[in-house]
CSV table of C-alpha atoms and ligand atoms in Angstrom, one decimal:
chain,number,residue,atom,x,y,z
A,1,MET,CA,0.1,-0.1,0.0
A,2,LYS,CA,1.6,3.2,-1.2
A,3,ILE,CA,1.0,6.8,-1.0
A,4,LEU,CA,1.2,8.9,-4.2
A,5,ASN,CA,1.7,12.7,-3.5
A,6,PHE,CA,1.2,14.7,-6.6
A,7,GLY,CA,2.2,17.9,-5.1
A,8,SER,CA,4.3,21.2,-5.3
A,9,LEU,CA,8.0,21.7,-4.5
A,10,ASN,CA,9.1,25.2,-3.6
A,11,ILE,CA,12.1,27.1,-2.8
A,12,ASP,CA,11.0,29.2,0.4
A,13,PHE,CA,12.7,32.8,0.9
A,14,VAL,CA,12.1,33.3,4.5
A,15,TYR,CA,12.2,37.1,5.8
A,16,ASP,CA,12.4,37.9,9.4
A,17,VAL,CA,10.0,40.6,10.4
A,18,VAL,CA,8.7,42.3,13.5
A,19,ASP,CA,5.2,42.5,12.0
A,20,PHE,CA,3.8,41.6,8.5
A,21,VAL,CA,4.0,44.1,5.9
A,22,THR,CA,0.8,46.0,5.1
A,23,LYS,CA,-0.5,47.9,2.3
A,24,GLY,CA,1.6,51.0,0.9
A,25,GLN,CA,4.3,50.0,3.6
A,26,THR,CA,7.9,49.1,2.9
A,27,ILE,CA,9.6,47.3,5.7
A,28,THR,CA,13.3,46.2,6.3
A,29,SER,CA,13.6,42.4,7.2
A,30,SER,CA,16.2,41.6,9.9
A,31,GLY,CA,17.2,38.3,8.2
A,32,LEU,CA,16.8,36.0,5.0
A,33,ASN,CA,16.9,32.3,5.0
A,34,GLN,CA,16.4,30.0,2.1
A,35,TYR,CA,14.6,26.7,2.5
A,36,PRO,CA,13.3,23.9,0.9
A,37,GLY,CA,9.5,23.8,1.0
A,38,GLY,CA,6.1,23.5,-0.9
A,39,LYS,CA,3.3,21.9,0.8
A,40,GLY,CA,3.7,18.9,-1.3
A,41,LEU,CA,7.4,18.4,-0.8
A,42,ASN,CA,7.0,19.0,2.9
A,43,GLN,CA,4.0,16.4,3.4
A,44,SER,CA,5.9,13.8,1.2
A,45,ILE,CA,9.0,14.4,3.7
A,46,ALA,CA,6.8,14.0,6.8
A,47,ALA,CA,5.1,10.9,5.5
A,48,GLY,CA,8.5,9.5,4.4
A,49,LYS,CA,10.1,10.2,7.9
A,50,ALA,CA,7.0,8.7,9.3
A,51,GLY,CA,7.5,5.4,7.8
A,52,ALA,CA,5.1,5.2,4.8
A,53,SER,CA,6.1,4.0,1.4
A,54,ILE,CA,5.6,7.5,-0.5
A,55,CYS,CA,6.2,8.5,-4.0
A,56,HIS,CA,6.3,12.2,-5.0
A,57,ALA,CA,5.2,13.4,-8.4
A,58,GLY,CA,5.8,16.9,-9.5
A,59,LEU,CA,7.6,19.2,-11.5
A,60,ILE,CA,10.8,21.6,-10.6
A,61,GLY,CA,12.8,23.8,-12.9
A,62,LYS,CA,16.7,23.1,-13.4
A,63,ASP,CA,17.2,25.3,-10.1
A,64,GLY,CA,15.2,22.8,-8.1
A,65,VAL,CA,17.4,19.7,-8.3
A,66,SER,CA,18.4,19.9,-4.5
A,67,LEU,CA,14.6,19.5,-3.6
A,68,ARG,CA,14.5,16.2,-5.2
A,69,ASP,CA,17.8,15.2,-3.5
A,70,LEU,CA,16.2,16.0,-0.1
A,71,LEU,CA,13.1,13.9,-1.0
A,72,ASP,CA,15.6,10.9,-1.8
A,73,GLU,CA,17.2,11.3,1.4
A,74,ALA,CA,13.8,11.1,3.3
A,75,GLY,CA,13.3,8.0,1.7
A,76,VAL,CA,10.6,9.3,-0.9
A,77,ASP,CA,10.6,7.5,-4.3
A,78,THR,CA,11.3,10.5,-6.6
A,79,THR,CA,11.2,8.6,-10.0
A,80,ASP,CA,8.2,11.1,-11.0
A,81,VAL,CA,9.8,14.3,-9.9
A,82,LYS,CA,10.7,15.7,-13.2
A,83,ILE,CA,12.5,18.6,-14.5
A,84,CYS,CA,10.5,21.2,-16.6
A,85,ASP,CA,12.8,23.2,-19.1
A,86,GLU,CA,10.5,26.0,-19.6
A,87,GLU,CA,9.9,26.9,-15.9
A,88,ARG,CA,11.8,28.0,-12.9
A,89,THR,CA,11.1,26.0,-9.6
A,90,GLY,CA,8.0,27.2,-7.5
A,91,ASN,CA,8.9,29.6,-4.8
A,92,ALA,CA,7.4,31.1,-1.8
A,93,ILE,CA,8.2,34.6,0.1
A,94,VAL,CA,7.6,33.8,3.7
A,95,GLN,CA,7.4,36.6,6.2
A,96,ARG,CA,8.1,35.3,9.6
A,97,ASN,CA,7.2,37.6,12.6
A,98,HIS,CA,8.5,37.6,16.2
A,99,ASP,CA,5.7,35.1,17.3
A,100,GLY,CA,7.0,32.7,14.6
A,101,ASP,CA,3.8,33.2,12.7
A,102,ASN,CA,3.8,33.6,9.1
A,103,CYS,CA,2.3,34.9,5.7
A,104,ILE,CA,3.1,33.7,2.5
A,105,VAL,CA,3.1,34.7,-1.2
A,106,LEU,CA,3.5,31.9,-3.7
A,107,TYR,CA,4.9,31.9,-7.1
A,108,SER,CA,3.7,28.6,-8.7
A,109,GLY,CA,6.5,28.1,-11.5
A,110,ALA,CA,6.8,24.5,-12.5
A,111,ASN,CA,4.1,23.4,-10.1
A,112,ARG,CA,1.4,24.6,-12.5
A,113,ALA,CA,3.0,23.1,-15.6
A,114,LEU,CA,1.6,19.5,-15.1
A,115,THR,CA,0.2,17.9,-18.3
A,116,LYS,CA,-2.7,15.3,-18.5
A,117,ASP,CA,-0.2,13.2,-20.2
A,118,PHE,CA,2.2,13.3,-17.1
A,119,VAL,CA,-0.7,12.7,-14.8
A,120,ASP,CA,-1.9,9.7,-16.8
A,121,GLU,CA,1.7,8.2,-17.0
A,122,VAL,CA,2.2,8.6,-13.4
A,123,LEU,CA,-1.2,7.3,-12.2
A,124,GLN,CA,-1.0,4.1,-14.1
A,125,LYS,CA,1.6,2.7,-11.8
A,126,PHE,CA,-1.0,2.8,-8.7
A,127,GLY,CA,-4.3,1.2,-8.1
A,128,LYS,CA,-7.0,0.5,-5.7
A,129,GLU,CA,-4.7,-0.5,-2.8
A,130,ASP,CA,-3.1,3.0,-2.8
A,131,TRP,CA,-3.6,6.6,-1.6
A,132,LEU,CA,-3.5,9.7,-3.7
A,133,LEU,CA,-2.3,12.8,-1.5
A,134,VAL,CA,-3.0,16.2,-2.8
A,135,GLN,CA,-2.8,20.0,-1.8
A,136,ASN,CA,-4.1,23.0,-3.9
A,137,GLU,CA,-0.5,24.4,-5.1
A,138,THR,CA,-0.6,22.5,-8.6
A,139,ASN,CA,-2.6,22.8,-11.6
A,140,LEU,CA,-5.0,20.1,-12.9
A,141,LEU,CA,-6.1,19.1,-9.4
A,142,GLY,CA,-9.4,18.2,-10.6
A,143,TYR,CA,-8.1,16.0,-13.1
A,144,ILE,CA,-5.8,14.2,-10.8
A,145,VAL,CA,-8.5,13.6,-8.4
A,146,GLU,CA,-11.1,12.3,-10.8
A,147,GLN,CA,-8.5,10.2,-12.6
A,148,ALA,CA,-7.3,8.5,-9.3
A,149,HIS,CA,-10.7,8.0,-8.0
A,150,GLN,CA,-11.5,6.1,-11.2
A,151,ARG,CA,-8.5,3.9,-10.8
A,152,GLY,CA,-9.9,2.9,-7.4
A,153,MET,CA,-7.3,4.9,-5.5
A,154,LYS,CA,-8.4,6.4,-2.1
A,155,VAL,CA,-8.1,10.1,-2.1
A,156,ALA,CA,-6.7,12.3,0.7
A,157,MET,CA,-7.0,16.2,0.3
A,158,ASN,CA,-5.2,19.0,2.3
A,159,PRO,CA,-7.4,21.7,0.6
A,160,SER,CA,-4.6,24.4,1.2
A,161,PRO,CA,-4.5,27.2,0.0
A,162,ALA,CA,-8.3,27.3,0.3
A,163,ASP,CA,-8.6,29.5,-2.7
A,164,GLU,CA,-11.2,29.7,-5.9
A,165,LEU,CA,-8.7,27.0,-7.9
A,166,LEU,CA,-10.7,24.3,-5.5
A,167,ASP,CA,-13.9,25.0,-7.5
A,168,GLU,CA,-12.5,23.2,-10.5
A,169,VAL,CA,-12.4,20.0,-8.1
A,170,ASP,CA,-15.1,17.6,-7.3
A,171,LEU,CA,-14.7,17.4,-3.5
A,172,SER,CA,-17.2,14.5,-3.3
A,173,LEU,CA,-14.6,12.3,-4.6
A,174,VAL,CA,-12.3,12.9,-1.5
A,175,ASP,CA,-12.1,10.1,1.1
A,176,CYS,CA,-10.3,11.9,3.6
A,177,PHE,CA,-9.8,15.9,4.3
A,178,ILE,CA,-6.9,17.0,6.4
A,179,LEU,CA,-7.5,20.7,7.0
A,180,ASN,CA,-7.5,23.6,9.5
A,181,GLY,CA,-10.5,25.6,10.7
A,182,GLY,CA,-10.2,28.3,8.0
A,183,GLU,CA,-10.1,25.9,5.2
A,184,ALA,CA,-13.2,24.0,6.5
A,185,GLU,CA,-15.1,27.2,6.7
A,186,ALA,CA,-14.2,28.1,3.1
A,187,ILE,CA,-15.3,24.8,1.9
A,188,THR,CA,-18.5,24.3,4.0
A,189,GLY,CA,-19.6,28.0,4.2
A,190,LYS,CA,-20.0,27.5,8.0
A,191,SER,CA,-18.2,29.2,11.0
A,192,GLY,CA,-17.9,28.4,14.5
A,193,THR,CA,-16.1,26.0,16.8
A,194,PRO,CA,-13.9,23.2,15.5
A,195,GLU,CA,-16.6,20.6,16.4
A,196,ILE,CA,-19.3,22.7,14.6
A,197,LEU,CA,-16.7,22.7,11.6
A,198,LEU,CA,-16.3,18.9,11.9
A,199,ASP,CA,-20.0,18.4,11.9
A,200,ALA,CA,-20.5,20.7,8.9
A,201,MET,CA,-17.8,18.6,7.0
A,202,CYS,CA,-19.6,15.3,7.8
A,203,GLU,CA,-22.9,16.9,6.7
A,204,LYS,CA,-21.4,18.0,3.4
A,205,PHE,CA,-19.4,14.8,2.8
A,206,PRO,CA,-21.0,12.0,4.5
A,207,GLY,CA,-18.8,9.4,3.1
A,208,ALA,CA,-15.4,11.2,3.9
A,209,ALA,CA,-13.2,11.3,7.0
A,210,THR,CA,-12.3,14.9,8.0
A,211,ILE,CA,-9.4,15.4,10.2
A,212,LEU,CA,-9.2,19.0,11.4
A,213,THR,CA,-6.5,20.9,13.2
A,214,SER,CA,-7.1,24.2,14.9
A,215,GLY,CA,-4.1,25.8,16.9
A,216,SER,CA,-4.3,25.4,20.7
A,217,TRP,CA,-7.5,23.2,20.4
A,218,GLY,CA,-5.6,20.6,18.6
A,219,SER,CA,-7.0,18.1,16.3
A,220,GLY,CA,-10.0,15.9,15.6
A,221,TYR,CA,-11.1,13.2,13.3
A,222,ALA,CA,-14.8,12.8,12.3
A,223,LYS,CA,-16.5,10.3,10.1
A,224,GLY,CA,-20.2,10.0,10.3
A,225,THR,CA,-20.9,9.9,14.0
A,226,GLN,CA,-17.5,8.7,15.0
A,227,ARG,CA,-15.5,11.4,16.7
A,228,VAL,CA,-11.6,11.3,18.1
A,229,ARG,CA,-9.9,14.1,19.8
A,230,GLN,CA,-6.4,14.9,20.3
A,231,PRO,CA,-5.2,17.9,22.2
A,232,ALA,CA,-2.3,20.0,21.0
A,233,TYR,CA,0.9,19.8,22.6
A,234,ARG,CA,2.5,23.6,23.4
A,235,VAL,CA,5.8,24.2,22.8
A,236,PRO,CA,8.0,27.3,22.6
A,237,VAL,CA,7.1,28.6,18.9
A,238,VAL,CA,10.2,29.4,16.8
A,239,ASP,CA,8.6,29.1,13.2
A,240,THR,CA,5.1,27.6,12.4
A,241,THR,CA,5.9,27.2,8.7
A,242,ALA,CA,5.2,23.5,7.6
A,243,ALA,CA,3.7,22.6,10.8
A,244,GLY,CA,0.4,21.8,9.2
A,245,ASP,CA,2.2,19.9,6.4
A,246,THR,CA,4.1,17.9,9.3
A,247,PHE,CA,0.8,17.1,10.6
A,248,THR,CA,-0.6,16.0,7.4
A,249,GLY,CA,2.1,13.7,6.3
A,250,TYR,CA,2.4,12.1,9.5
A,251,VAL,CA,-1.5,11.5,10.2
A,252,LEU,CA,-1.7,9.9,6.7
A,253,ALA,CA,1.2,7.9,7.0
A,254,ASN,CA,0.3,6.4,10.4
A,255,MET,CA,-3.3,5.6,9.0
A,256,VAL,CA,-2.0,4.0,5.8
A,257,VAL,CA,0.4,1.6,7.7
A,258,GLY,CA,-2.5,0.4,9.8
A,259,LYS,CA,-2.1,2.7,13.2
A,260,ASP,CA,-5.5,3.5,14.8
A,261,ILE,CA,-6.8,6.9,14.5
A,262,ALA,CA,-6.1,7.8,18.1
A,263,THR,CA,-2.4,6.9,17.7
A,264,SER,CA,-2.1,8.5,14.2
A,265,LEU,CA,-3.5,11.7,15.7
A,266,GLU,CA,-1.1,11.6,18.7
A,267,ARG,CA,2.0,11.1,16.6
A,268,ALA,CA,1.1,13.8,14.1
A,269,SER,CA,0.5,16.1,16.9
A,270,LYS,CA,3.8,15.5,18.5
A,271,ALA,CA,5.7,15.7,15.0
A,272,ALA,CA,3.9,19.1,14.4
A,273,ALA,CA,5.2,20.1,17.9
A,274,ILE,CA,8.6,19.5,17.4
A,275,ALA,CA,8.4,21.3,13.9
A,276,VAL,CA,7.2,24.5,15.3
A,277,SER,CA,10.1,24.5,17.7
A,278,ARG,CA,12.5,24.6,14.8
A,279,GLN,CA,13.3,27.0,11.9
A,280,GLY,CA,12.2,26.6,8.2
A,281,ALA,CA,9.6,24.4,6.5
A,282,ALA,CA,11.1,20.7,5.5
A,283,PRO,CA,14.2,20.9,7.5
A,284,SER,CA,11.9,21.3,10.8
A,285,ILE,CA,10.2,17.8,10.1
A,286,PRO,CA,11.3,15.4,12.7
A,287,LEU,CA,12.1,11.6,12.0
A,288,ALA,CA,9.7,9.0,13.5
A,289,ASP,CA,12.2,8.0,16.3
A,290,GLU,CA,12.3,11.7,17.6
A,291,VAL,CA,8.6,11.6,17.6
A,292,ASP,CA,8.5,8.4,19.5
A,293,ASN,CA,11.2,9.4,22.0
A,294,LEU,CA,9.9,12.8,22.7
A,295,GLU,CA,10.1,13.7,26.4
A,296,THR,CA,6.3,14.3,26.9
A,297,SER,CA,7.4,16.0,30.3
A,298,THR,CA,9.1,18.6,28.0
A,299,ILE,CA,5.9,19.5,26.2
A,300,ILE,CA,2.4,20.3,27.6
A,301,SER,CA,-0.9,18.8,26.3
A,302,THR,CA,-3.5,21.6,26.1
A,303,GLU,CA,-6.0,19.3,28.2
A,304,GLU,CA,-3.5,19.5,31.3
B,1,RIB,O1,2.9,25.1,4.3
B,1,RIB,C1,4.2,25.7,4.2
B,1,RIB,C2,4.6,25.9,2.7
B,1,RIB,O2,3.7,26.6,1.8
B,1,RIB,C3,6.0,26.4,2.5
B,1,RIB,O3,7.0,25.6,2.7
B,1,RIB,C4,5.7,27.3,1.3
B,1,RIB,O4,6.4,26.7,0.2
B,1,RIB,C5,4.2,27.2,0.8
B,1,RIB,O5,4.0,26.1,-0.1
């Protein structure tokens, strides 16, 4: 049973700022770092480090070969990470403020140069035992989901960023949503507590599971009438970039290798807690050993 992640690969330029820049303002940053990133790449690395059999498919420019090397190092199969001659690698301008929060501007580059031929060529290697994982940073998302569903693959989606490009996707084909509160609001049109949003997702997508993350509330799983809750672990925040991706990769990997939902949520929460205590996107994602050996006395569950 494999996971195919058809996802983005970015180079992140991370600017340290006191406060995020606002309209008409010019601000000077106190630091600039470059990291590997992209929601797709981050989630593949997390799933690979969590122990899943994961293949990444996507496009980079000639300037992005180091991203493929990094995926290889994390144990991800990169046979279908191809170089696109016409485009540069996708990139992200990330502002990171003093609280470790971020805001991000994306340039899609090669991530939005996928062709139907390439999608077909990749998908024919996968079947009904396998999972497709997607985010919303590539083109042809609707086509990828449809074709994977037709092949009998199960579809997991992290609908991030939740923008108008999601409108081209038949979300009723998704088997498992992994998303945050803002994304659940955008998809359901409802607002309220995480519990209300989980109910709204179940109502709108009766056949699908939803795993929702929401800051200090933690995370929760819902499908039909089943509910599983995992409080967040609080750690000193250095950089929240890729915390959601770490959670997504870890939770799906654990579920796919047969862990129960509660264990999957717990491991994913710990992995995300470690990720926010480190700088950068992909470099902040911990190994499974680090997650399992995490001294829980050094972190506080928000339920305690
Ligand atoms: O989720 C974090 C990621 O979003 C960053 O690595 C950036 O590349 C954007 O895709």
